[in-house]
């Protein structure tokens, strides 16, 4: 929207630097989240990366999504990691020898993990298409990606509705994308960690221990992933000791169905089944996961049926659902003490007033560009232009000062985690448009 001519010169530098990060992190047919710490392709990272890449090269953005969906399993699942066979298999833990996708039914030829990540892909594919419809048509992008997105959503709705509530469950903290969120503390407490001698972490070679999950967290992550693998990646509450219905995951699915409806129309197909699915998901979100007293959504533990009343930013992100009836309440909550929209930036991943808020540790406090981008997208969707513009301006200021860090202290703006992080660079490019 705002052309390069109106942009301050200093943002021109940010623009150039963001392009450089995406060029450096590109590997043959996809982008790694960060060299070193994350040397393969990650599922929801690729969605956010495509949203930025579409401004640089619409074709590369299409290829980013196509390479991810090239590793889709026969049951429709899109793995959370697609391993690069050219990279040392021990560079990242857990690697291909842990997941053993080769012996799982219906897995692709390329090694992958067996869990999933939040379904941001349909939204990303639609935005990618819109960036250059002619280039997309020339490559047959929509006819190729649409059926794969449909199969992906079908996997989630058919295999991951573990309670019958019409909501999708994540069965591993890694699936939520917010690995060590305090929201997962209670359901994880029931899991006996695998002994630390069973595995070797690689992340601590690249990031400070104080900014990452603990060894005990990892012990539980390993236990859950191993149990899933050993059950042949079958989905049922009997297999999944951890299962949560997550507001962000379900909101992305609902917004994704809306995007699929737009794609269907473009392809001359009937959009109504997608619109109906979006409405069903939106209604289930509000009736099951919304807490009017708190003014936000909470995840639900699929085993106990109880809401997990923990203030994760994910509880504000159903704002991305078109027509959401509680949008105004979410915005009011975001502006309140817990998230301080308009002051804290990026939006903290976790309630600023909580006793265990930790501004430097991963998903337990720091602000992330992707969740703020989603909130910004939601603000615009609901006509809150002034708030959206203010958030955009603050995000760009933060990135200009800290660089393309993985996460930032929401109050001081200090950068943490990986540097030259791809989705930070990609979404910055999008904000600059
Ligand atoms: C983080 O998760 C991975 C496991 O998937 C890790 O910690 O090794 C999360 O921030 C996740 O949301 C993200 O997709 C991934 C790659 O950026 O890193």
CSV table of C-alpha atoms and ligand atoms in Angstrom, one decimal:
chain,number,residue,atom,x,y,z
A,1,UNK,CA,0.0,0.0,0.0
A,2,UNK,CA,2.4,2.7,1.1
A,3,UNK,CA,4.9,3.0,-1.7
A,4,UNK,CA,8.7,3.1,-1.4
A,5,UNK,CA,8.6,6.9,-2.1
A,6,UNK,CA,6.8,7.6,1.2
A,7,UNK,CA,9.0,5.4,3.3
A,8,UNK,CA,11.7,7.0,5.4
A,9,UNK,CA,15.2,6.2,4.1
A,10,UNK,CA,16.0,4.2,7.2
A,11,UNK,CA,13.3,1.7,6.3
A,12,UNK,CA,14.8,1.4,2.9
A,13,UNK,CA,17.8,-0.1,4.7
A,14,UNK,CA,15.6,-2.4,6.6
A,15,UNK,CA,14.0,-3.5,3.4
A,16,UNK,CA,17.4,-4.3,1.8
A,17,UNK,CA,18.6,-6.1,4.9
A,18,UNK,CA,15.4,-8.2,5.0
A,19,UNK,CA,15.9,-9.2,1.4
A,20,UNK,CA,19.5,-10.2,2.2
A,21,UNK,CA,18.4,-12.4,5.1
A,22,UNK,CA,15.9,-14.2,2.9
A,23,UNK,CA,18.5,-14.6,0.1
A,24,UNK,CA,21.0,-16.0,2.6
A,25,UNK,CA,18.5,-18.5,4.2
A,26,UNK,CA,17.3,-19.8,0.9
A,27,UNK,CA,18.3,-23.4,0.1
A,28,UNK,CA,17.5,-24.8,-3.4
A,29,UNK,CA,13.7,-24.8,-3.0
A,30,UNK,CA,12.9,-23.5,0.5
A,31,UNK,CA,14.0,-21.2,3.2
A,32,UNK,CA,15.5,-22.3,6.6
A,33,UNK,CA,14.2,-20.4,9.6
A,34,UNK,CA,17.7,-19.6,10.7
A,35,UNK,CA,21.1,-21.0,9.7
A,36,UNK,CA,22.6,-23.0,12.5
A,37,UNK,CA,19.7,-23.3,15.0
A,38,UNK,CA,17.1,-24.5,12.4
A,39,UNK,CA,18.8,-25.9,9.3
A,40,UNK,CA,15.8,-27.5,7.6
A,41,UNK,CA,12.4,-26.5,6.4
A,42,UNK,CA,9.7,-25.8,9.0
A,43,UNK,CA,6.0,-25.9,8.3
A,44,UNK,CA,4.5,-22.7,9.6
A,45,UNK,CA,7.7,-20.8,9.1
A,46,UNK,CA,7.4,-21.4,5.4
A,47,UNK,CA,3.8,-20.0,5.5
A,48,UNK,CA,5.1,-16.7,7.1
A,49,UNK,CA,8.1,-16.7,4.8
A,50,UNK,CA,6.0,-17.0,1.7
A,51,UNK,CA,3.9,-14.0,2.9
A,52,UNK,CA,7.1,-11.9,2.7
A,53,UNK,CA,8.8,-13.6,-0.2
A,54,UNK,CA,5.8,-12.8,-2.4
A,55,UNK,CA,6.9,-9.2,-2.5
A,56,UNK,CA,10.4,-10.2,-3.6
A,57,UNK,CA,9.6,-13.1,-5.9
A,58,UNK,CA,6.1,-14.4,-6.2
A,59,UNK,CA,7.5,-17.5,-7.9
A,60,UNK,CA,9.8,-18.2,-5.0
A,61,UNK,CA,7.0,-17.8,-2.6
A,62,UNK,CA,5.0,-20.4,-4.5
A,63,UNK,CA,7.9,-22.7,-4.6
A,64,UNK,CA,8.4,-22.3,-0.8
A,65,UNK,CA,4.8,-23.6,-0.2
A,66,UNK,CA,5.1,-26.2,-3.0
A,67,UNK,CA,8.2,-27.8,-1.6
A,68,UNK,CA,6.6,-28.1,1.8
A,69,UNK,CA,3.4,-29.7,0.4
A,70,UNK,CA,5.7,-31.9,-1.7
A,71,UNK,CA,6.5,-33.6,1.6
A,72,UNK,CA,2.8,-34.1,2.5
A,73,UNK,CA,1.9,-37.5,3.8
A,74,UNK,CA,-0.8,-39.7,2.1
A,75,UNK,CA,-3.2,-39.1,5.0
A,76,UNK,CA,-2.9,-35.3,4.3
A,77,UNK,CA,-0.7,-34.3,7.2
A,78,UNK,CA,1.9,-31.7,6.5
A,79,UNK,CA,5.0,-32.5,8.6
A,80,UNK,CA,6.4,-29.8,10.9
A,81,UNK,CA,9.9,-30.4,9.5
A,82,UNK,CA,11.1,-31.4,6.1
A,83,UNK,CA,14.7,-32.5,6.5
A,84,UNK,CA,17.3,-31.4,4.0
A,85,UNK,CA,19.2,-34.5,3.0
A,86,UNK,CA,22.3,-32.3,2.2
A,87,UNK,CA,22.5,-31.3,5.9
A,88,UNK,CA,24.4,-33.3,8.6
A,89,UNK,CA,21.6,-35.4,10.1
A,90,UNK,CA,23.0,-34.6,13.6
A,91,UNK,CA,22.9,-30.9,13.1
A,92,UNK,CA,19.4,-30.7,14.6
A,93,UNK,CA,17.8,-32.7,17.3
A,94,UNK,CA,15.5,-34.6,16.8
A,95,UNK,CA,16.6,-35.5,13.3
A,96,UNK,CA,15.5,-38.0,10.7
A,97,UNK,CA,16.7,-41.0,12.7
A,98,UNK,CA,14.5,-40.1,15.6
A,99,UNK,CA,11.3,-39.6,13.6
A,100,UNK,CA,11.9,-42.6,11.2
A,101,UNK,CA,9.3,-41.4,8.7
A,102,UNK,CA,10.7,-43.8,6.1
A,103,UNK,CA,9.0,-46.7,8.0
A,104,UNK,CA,5.7,-44.8,8.6
A,105,UNK,CA,2.8,-45.6,6.3
A,106,UNK,CA,2.2,-43.0,3.6
A,107,UNK,CA,5.2,-40.8,4.4
A,108,UNK,CA,7.0,-39.2,1.4
A,109,UNK,CA,10.4,-40.2,0.1
A,110,UNK,CA,12.1,-37.2,1.7
A,111,UNK,CA,12.6,-37.6,5.5
A,112,UNK,CA,10.2,-35.6,7.7
A,113,UNK,CA,9.0,-35.4,11.2
A,114,UNK,CA,5.6,-36.9,12.0
A,115,UNK,CA,3.9,-34.1,13.9
A,116,UNK,CA,2.3,-31.0,12.5
A,117,UNK,CA,2.3,-27.2,13.1
A,118,UNK,CA,-0.4,-24.5,13.0
A,119,UNK,CA,-2.2,-24.4,9.6
A,120,UNK,CA,-1.2,-21.0,8.4
A,121,UNK,CA,-0.7,-22.3,4.8
A,122,UNK,CA,-4.0,-21.6,3.1
A,123,UNK,CA,-3.9,-18.0,4.2
A,124,UNK,CA,-0.3,-17.8,3.0
A,125,UNK,CA,-1.1,-19.5,-0.3
A,126,UNK,CA,-4.0,-17.1,-1.0
A,127,UNK,CA,-1.9,-14.0,-0.2
A,128,UNK,CA,0.9,-15.4,-2.4
A,129,UNK,CA,-1.5,-16.0,-5.3
A,130,UNK,CA,-2.9,-12.4,-4.9
A,131,UNK,CA,0.6,-10.9,-5.1
A,132,UNK,CA,0.8,-11.9,-8.8
A,133,UNK,CA,-2.2,-13.8,-10.1
A,134,UNK,CA,-0.8,-13.9,-13.7
A,135,UNK,CA,2.5,-15.5,-12.6
A,136,UNK,CA,0.6,-18.0,-10.4
A,137,UNK,CA,-1.7,-18.9,-13.3
A,138,UNK,CA,1.2,-19.4,-15.7
A,139,UNK,CA,2.6,-21.9,-13.2
A,140,UNK,CA,-0.7,-23.6,-12.4
A,141,UNK,CA,-0.1,-22.7,-8.7
A,142,UNK,CA,-3.7,-22.8,-7.5
A,143,UNK,CA,-4.8,-26.0,-9.3
A,144,UNK,CA,-1.7,-27.6,-7.7
A,145,UNK,CA,-1.8,-26.3,-4.2
A,146,UNK,CA,-5.6,-26.1,-3.6
A,147,UNK,CA,-6.2,-29.9,-3.5
A,148,UNK,CA,-3.2,-30.3,-1.2
A,149,UNK,CA,-4.5,-27.7,1.2
A,150,UNK,CA,-7.9,-29.3,1.2
A,151,UNK,CA,-6.3,-32.7,2.1
A,152,UNK,CA,-4.3,-31.0,4.8
A,153,UNK,CA,-7.4,-29.4,6.4
A,154,UNK,CA,-9.2,-32.7,6.0
A,155,UNK,CA,-6.5,-34.5,8.0
A,156,UNK,CA,-6.9,-32.0,10.8
A,157,UNK,CA,-10.6,-32.0,11.0
A,158,UNK,CA,-11.0,-35.8,10.4
A,159,UNK,CA,-8.1,-37.1,12.5
A,160,UNK,CA,-7.5,-34.4,15.1
A,161,UNK,CA,-11.0,-33.7,16.4
A,162,UNK,CA,-10.2,-35.9,19.4
A,163,UNK,CA,-13.1,-34.8,21.6
A,164,UNK,CA,-15.9,-34.4,19.0
A,165,UNK,CA,-16.2,-30.7,19.8
A,166,UNK,CA,-15.5,-29.8,16.2
A,167,UNK,CA,-12.1,-28.4,17.1
A,168,UNK,CA,-8.6,-29.7,16.1
A,169,UNK,CA,-6.2,-30.8,18.8
A,170,UNK,CA,-2.4,-30.4,18.9
A,171,UNK,CA,-0.8,-33.5,20.4
A,172,UNK,CA,2.7,-32.1,21.1
A,173,UNK,CA,3.9,-28.7,22.4
A,174,UNK,CA,6.0,-28.5,19.2
A,175,UNK,CA,2.8,-28.7,17.2
A,176,UNK,CA,1.5,-25.5,18.7
A,177,UNK,CA,4.6,-23.6,17.5
A,178,UNK,CA,4.7,-22.1,21.1
A,179,UNK,CA,6.8,-25.0,22.5
A,180,UNK,CA,7.3,-24.0,26.1
A,181,UNK,CA,4.2,-21.8,26.6
A,182,UNK,CA,3.2,-21.7,30.2
A,183,UNK,CA,-0.2,-22.9,28.9
A,184,UNK,CA,1.3,-26.3,28.4
A,185,UNK,CA,2.8,-26.6,31.9
A,186,UNK,CA,-0.2,-28.3,33.5
A,187,UNK,CA,-0.9,-30.9,30.8
A,188,UNK,CA,2.8,-31.6,30.5
A,189,UNK,CA,3.2,-32.1,34.3
A,190,UNK,CA,1.4,-35.5,33.8
A,191,UNK,CA,4.1,-36.7,31.4
A,192,UNK,CA,7.2,-38.5,32.7
A,193,UNK,CA,10.2,-37.0,31.0
A,194,UNK,CA,12.5,-39.3,29.0
A,195,UNK,CA,15.9,-39.5,30.8
A,196,UNK,CA,18.3,-36.7,29.6
A,197,UNK,CA,20.8,-39.5,28.8
A,198,UNK,CA,18.5,-40.7,26.1
A,199,UNK,CA,19.1,-37.7,23.8
A,200,UNK,CA,21.5,-34.9,22.9
A,201,UNK,CA,20.2,-31.4,22.4
A,202,UNK,CA,21.7,-29.4,19.6
A,203,UNK,CA,19.9,-26.1,20.1
A,204,UNK,CA,22.2,-25.1,23.0
A,205,UNK,CA,25.1,-24.8,20.5
A,206,UNK,CA,23.3,-21.9,18.9
A,207,UNK,CA,21.3,-20.2,21.6
A,208,UNK,CA,21.6,-19.3,25.3
A,209,UNK,CA,20.1,-21.9,27.7
A,210,UNK,CA,18.3,-19.1,29.6
A,211,UNK,CA,16.4,-18.2,26.3
A,212,UNK,CA,15.4,-21.8,25.5
A,213,UNK,CA,13.2,-24.6,26.9
A,214,UNK,CA,14.7,-26.5,29.9
A,215,UNK,CA,16.1,-30.1,29.8
A,216,UNK,CA,13.0,-31.2,31.6
A,217,UNK,CA,10.9,-29.7,28.9
A,218,UNK,CA,12.9,-31.6,26.3
A,219,UNK,CA,12.6,-34.8,28.2
A,220,UNK,CA,8.8,-34.5,27.9
A,221,UNK,CA,8.9,-33.5,24.3
A,222,UNK,CA,11.0,-36.6,23.5
A,223,UNK,CA,8.7,-38.9,25.5
A,224,UNK,CA,5.6,-37.6,23.6
A,225,UNK,CA,7.2,-37.7,20.2
A,226,UNK,CA,8.6,-41.2,20.7
A,227,UNK,CA,5.2,-42.6,21.9
A,228,UNK,CA,3.5,-41.1,18.8
A,229,UNK,CA,6.2,-42.6,16.5
A,230,UNK,CA,6.0,-46.0,18.2
A,231,UNK,CA,2.2,-46.0,17.7
A,232,UNK,CA,2.8,-45.6,13.9
A,233,UNK,CA,1.7,-41.9,14.1
A,234,UNK,CA,-1.9,-43.0,14.7
A,235,UNK,CA,-4.2,-40.4,16.2
A,236,UNK,CA,-6.4,-41.1,19.2
A,237,UNK,CA,-6.7,-40.0,22.8
A,238,UNK,CA,-5.3,-43.4,23.9
A,239,UNK,CA,-2.0,-42.6,22.0
A,240,UNK,CA,-1.8,-38.9,22.9
A,241,UNK,CA,-1.1,-38.3,26.6
A,242,UNK,CA,-0.9,-34.6,25.7
A,243,UNK,CA,-3.8,-33.2,23.6
A,244,UNK,CA,-5.0,-29.6,23.6
A,245,UNK,CA,-7.5,-27.6,21.6
A,246,UNK,CA,-5.6,-24.5,20.8
A,247,UNK,CA,-7.2,-21.1,19.9
A,248,UNK,CA,-4.5,-20.1,17.4
A,249,UNK,CA,-4.5,-23.4,15.6
A,250,UNK,CA,-8.2,-23.5,15.2
A,251,UNK,CA,-8.4,-19.8,14.3
A,252,UNK,CA,-5.8,-20.3,11.5
A,253,UNK,CA,-7.9,-23.3,10.3
A,254,UNK,CA,-11.0,-21.1,10.2
A,255,UNK,CA,-9.3,-18.3,8.4
A,256,UNK,CA,-7.7,-20.9,6.1
A,257,UNK,CA,-11.2,-22.2,5.1
A,258,UNK,CA,-12.1,-18.7,4.2
A,259,UNK,CA,-9.0,-18.5,2.0
A,260,UNK,CA,-9.9,-21.9,0.5
A,261,UNK,CA,-13.3,-20.5,-0.4
A,262,UNK,CA,-11.7,-17.6,-2.3
A,263,UNK,CA,-9.4,-20.1,-4.1
A,264,UNK,CA,-12.4,-22.3,-5.0
A,265,UNK,CA,-14.2,-19.3,-6.5
A,266,UNK,CA,-11.1,-18.4,-8.5
A,267,UNK,CA,-10.9,-22.0,-9.7
A,268,UNK,CA,-14.6,-22.1,-10.7
A,269,UNK,CA,-15.5,-24.5,-7.9
A,270,UNK,CA,-18.1,-24.2,-5.2
A,271,UNK,CA,-16.8,-22.1,-2.3
A,272,UNK,CA,-19.8,-22.9,0.0
A,273,UNK,CA,-18.4,-26.0,1.8
A,274,UNK,CA,-15.4,-23.9,2.8
A,275,UNK,CA,-17.5,-21.0,4.0
A,276,UNK,CA,-19.6,-23.5,6.0
A,277,UNK,CA,-16.5,-25.1,7.5
A,278,UNK,CA,-15.2,-21.6,8.5
A,279,UNK,CA,-18.5,-20.8,10.2
A,280,UNK,CA,-18.6,-24.1,12.1
A,281,UNK,CA,-15.0,-23.6,13.3
A,282,UNK,CA,-15.6,-20.0,14.3
A,283,UNK,CA,-18.8,-21.0,16.3
A,284,UNK,CA,-17.0,-23.9,18.0
A,285,UNK,CA,-14.1,-21.6,18.9
A,286,UNK,CA,-16.4,-19.1,20.5
A,287,UNK,CA,-18.7,-21.6,22.3
A,288,UNK,CA,-15.9,-23.9,23.6
A,289,UNK,CA,-12.7,-21.8,24.0
A,290,UNK,CA,-13.8,-18.2,24.7
A,291,UNK,CA,-13.9,-16.9,28.3
A,292,UNK,CA,-16.1,-13.8,28.4
A,293,UNK,CA,-14.8,-12.9,31.9
A,294,UNK,CA,-11.2,-12.9,30.8
A,295,UNK,CA,-12.0,-11.3,27.4
A,296,UNK,CA,-9.9,-13.9,25.6
A,297,UNK,CA,-9.7,-17.4,24.4
A,298,UNK,CA,-8.0,-20.3,26.3
A,299,UNK,CA,-6.8,-23.7,25.1
A,300,UNK,CA,-8.7,-26.7,26.4
A,301,UNK,CA,-7.2,-29.9,27.7
A,302,UNK,CA,-8.7,-32.7,25.6
A,303,UNK,CA,-8.3,-35.2,28.4
A,304,UNK,CA,-10.0,-33.2,31.2
A,305,UNK,CA,-12.3,-31.1,29.1
A,306,UNK,CA,-11.2,-28.1,31.2
A,307,UNK,CA,-10.0,-24.7,29.9
A,308,UNK,CA,-6.3,-23.9,30.6
A,309,UNK,CA,-6.6,-20.4,31.9
A,310,UNK,CA,-3.1,-19.2,31.0
A,311,UNK,CA,-2.6,-15.9,29.2
A,312,UNK,CA,-0.9,-16.8,26.0
A,313,UNK,CA,-1.0,-14.3,23.1
A,314,UNK,CA,-2.5,-17.2,21.1
A,315,UNK,CA,-5.7,-16.4,23.1
A,316,UNK,CA,-6.0,-13.1,21.3
A,317,UNK,CA,-5.3,-14.4,17.8
A,318,UNK,CA,-8.7,-15.6,16.8
A,319,UNK,CA,-8.9,-11.9,15.8
A,320,UNK,CA,-7.8,-13.3,12.4
A,321,UNK,CA,-11.2,-15.0,11.9
A,322,UNK,CA,-13.4,-13.0,9.6
A,323,UNK,CA,-16.7,-12.0,11.3
A,324,UNK,CA,-15.6,-13.1,14.8
A,325,UNK,CA,-18.3,-11.8,17.1
A,326,UNK,CA,-15.9,-11.1,20.1
A,327,UNK,CA,-13.3,-9.0,18.2
A,328,UNK,CA,-13.9,-5.9,20.2
A,329,UNK,CA,-13.4,-7.7,23.5
A,330,UNK,CA,-10.1,-9.2,22.2
A,331,UNK,CA,-8.8,-5.8,21.2
A,332,UNK,CA,-9.8,-4.4,24.6
A,333,UNK,CA,-7.9,-7.2,26.3
A,334,UNK,CA,-4.8,-6.6,24.1
A,335,UNK,CA,-4.8,-2.9,25.2
A,336,UNK,CA,-5.1,-3.8,28.9
A,337,UNK,CA,-2.4,-4.6,31.4
A,338,UNK,CA,-1.8,-8.1,30.3
A,339,UNK,CA,-0.5,-7.3,26.8
A,340,UNK,CA,-0.3,-3.5,26.6
A,341,UNK,CA,-0.9,-3.1,22.9
A,342,UNK,CA,0.3,0.4,22.0
A,343,UNK,CA,3.2,0.2,24.5
A,344,UNK,CA,4.7,-3.2,24.7
A,345,UNK,CA,6.0,-4.4,21.3
A,346,UNK,CA,6.0,-7.0,19.8
A,347,UNK,CA,2.9,-8.2,21.7
A,348,UNK,CA,4.3,-10.3,24.6
A,349,UNK,CA,3.8,-14.1,24.0
A,350,UNK,CA,2.6,-14.3,27.6
A,351,UNK,CA,0.6,-12.2,30.1
A,352,UNK,CA,2.9,-9.4,31.3
A,353,UNK,CA,1.2,-9.4,34.8
A,354,UNK,CA,1.7,-13.1,35.4
A,355,UNK,CA,4.2,-14.0,38.1
A,356,UNK,CA,6.1,-16.4,35.8
A,357,UNK,CA,6.3,-14.0,32.8
A,358,UNK,CA,9.9,-14.2,31.6
A,359,UNK,CA,10.7,-11.5,29.0
A,360,UNK,CA,13.7,-13.4,27.6
A,361,UNK,CA,12.7,-17.0,27.5
A,362,UNK,CA,11.2,-18.1,24.2
A,363,UNK,CA,7.4,-18.5,24.4
A,364,UNK,CA,7.2,-17.6,28.1
A,365,UNK,CA,7.2,-13.8,27.6
A,366,UNK,CA,9.2,-12.4,24.7
A,367,UNK,CA,7.4,-10.8,21.7
A,368,UNK,CA,7.4,-12.5,18.3
A,369,UNK,CA,6.9,-10.9,15.0
A,370,UNK,CA,4.6,-13.6,13.6
A,371,UNK,CA,2.1,-13.3,16.4
A,372,UNK,CA,2.1,-9.5,16.2
A,373,UNK,CA,1.8,-9.7,12.4
A,374,UNK,CA,-1.3,-12.0,12.8
A,375,UNK,CA,-2.8,-9.5,15.3
A,376,UNK,CA,-2.1,-6.6,12.9
A,377,UNK,CA,-3.7,-8.6,10.1
A,378,UNK,CA,-6.8,-9.2,12.4
A,379,UNK,CA,-7.0,-5.5,13.3
A,380,UNK,CA,-7.1,-4.6,9.6
A,381,UNK,CA,-9.7,-7.3,9.0
A,382,UNK,CA,-11.9,-5.8,11.7
A,383,UNK,CA,-11.5,-2.2,10.4
A,384,UNK,CA,-9.2,-1.0,13.2
A,385,UNK,CA,-7.0,0.9,10.9
A,386,UNK,CA,-5.5,3.4,13.4
A,387,UNK,CA,-4.5,0.6,15.9
A,388,UNK,CA,-3.1,-1.5,13.0
A,389,UNK,CA,-1.0,1.4,11.7
A,390,UNK,CA,0.3,2.1,15.2
A,391,UNK,CA,1.3,-1.5,15.7
A,392,UNK,CA,3.0,-1.6,12.3
A,393,UNK,CA,5.0,1.5,13.1
A,394,UNK,CA,6.1,0.2,16.4
A,395,UNK,CA,7.1,-3.2,15.0
A,396,UNK,CA,9.2,-1.6,12.3
A,397,UNK,CA,10.9,0.6,14.9
A,398,UNK,CA,11.7,-2.5,17.0
A,399,UNK,CA,13.1,-4.4,14.0
A,400,UNK,CA,15.1,-1.4,12.9
A,401,UNK,CA,16.7,-1.2,16.4
A,402,UNK,CA,17.2,-4.9,17.1
A,403,UNK,CA,17.6,-6.5,13.7
A,404,UNK,CA,15.8,-9.6,12.5
A,405,UNK,CA,15.9,-11.4,15.9
A,406,UNK,CA,13.8,-14.5,16.7
A,407,UNK,CA,12.1,-12.8,19.6
A,408,UNK,CA,12.4,-9.6,21.6
A,409,UNK,CA,11.9,-8.3,25.1
A,410,UNK,CA,8.4,-6.6,24.6
A,411,UNK,CA,9.3,-3.8,27.1
A,412,UNK,CA,12.9,-2.9,26.2
A,413,UNK,CA,13.0,-4.2,22.6
A,414,UNK,CA,16.2,-6.2,23.4
A,415,UNK,CA,16.7,-9.0,20.9
A,416,UNK,CA,16.9,-12.7,21.8
A,417,UNK,CA,17.3,-16.1,20.2
A,418,UNK,CA,18.5,-16.6,16.7
A,419,UNK,CA,19.7,-13.7,14.5
A,420,UNK,CA,18.8,-13.2,10.8
A,421,UNK,CA,15.6,-15.1,11.6
A,422,UNK,CA,13.6,-15.7,8.3
A,423,UNK,CA,10.0,-15.0,9.4
A,424,UNK,CA,11.1,-11.8,11.1
A,425,UNK,CA,12.6,-10.6,7.9
A,426,UNK,CA,9.8,-11.8,5.7
A,427,UNK,CA,7.0,-10.3,7.8
A,428,UNK,CA,9.0,-7.1,8.1
A,429,UNK,CA,9.0,-6.9,4.2
A,430,UNK,CA,5.2,-7.4,4.3
A,431,UNK,CA,4.8,-4.6,6.9
A,432,UNK,CA,6.8,-2.3,4.7
A,433,UNK,CA,4.5,-2.8,1.7
B,1,LIG,C1,10.7,-23.4,17.4
B,1,LIG,O1,10.4,-24.8,17.5
B,1,LIG,C2,11.4,-25.8,17.2
B,1,LIG,C3,10.7,-27.2,17.2
B,1,LIG,O2,9.7,-27.2,16.2
B,1,LIG,C4,12.6,-25.8,18.1
B,1,LIG,O3,12.6,-25.2,19.2
B,1,LIG,O4,13.6,-26.5,17.8
B,1,LIG,C5,9.3,-22.7,17.5
B,1,LIG,O5,9.5,-21.3,17.8
B,1,LIG,C6,8.4,-22.9,16.3
B,1,LIG,O6,7.3,-22.1,16.4
B,1,LIG,C7,9.2,-22.6,15.0
B,1,LIG,O7,8.4,-23.0,13.9
B,1,LIG,C8,10.5,-23.3,15.0
B,1,LIG,C9,11.4,-22.9,13.8
B,1,LIG,O8,11.5,-21.5,13.7
B,1,LIG,O9,11.3,-23.1,16.2
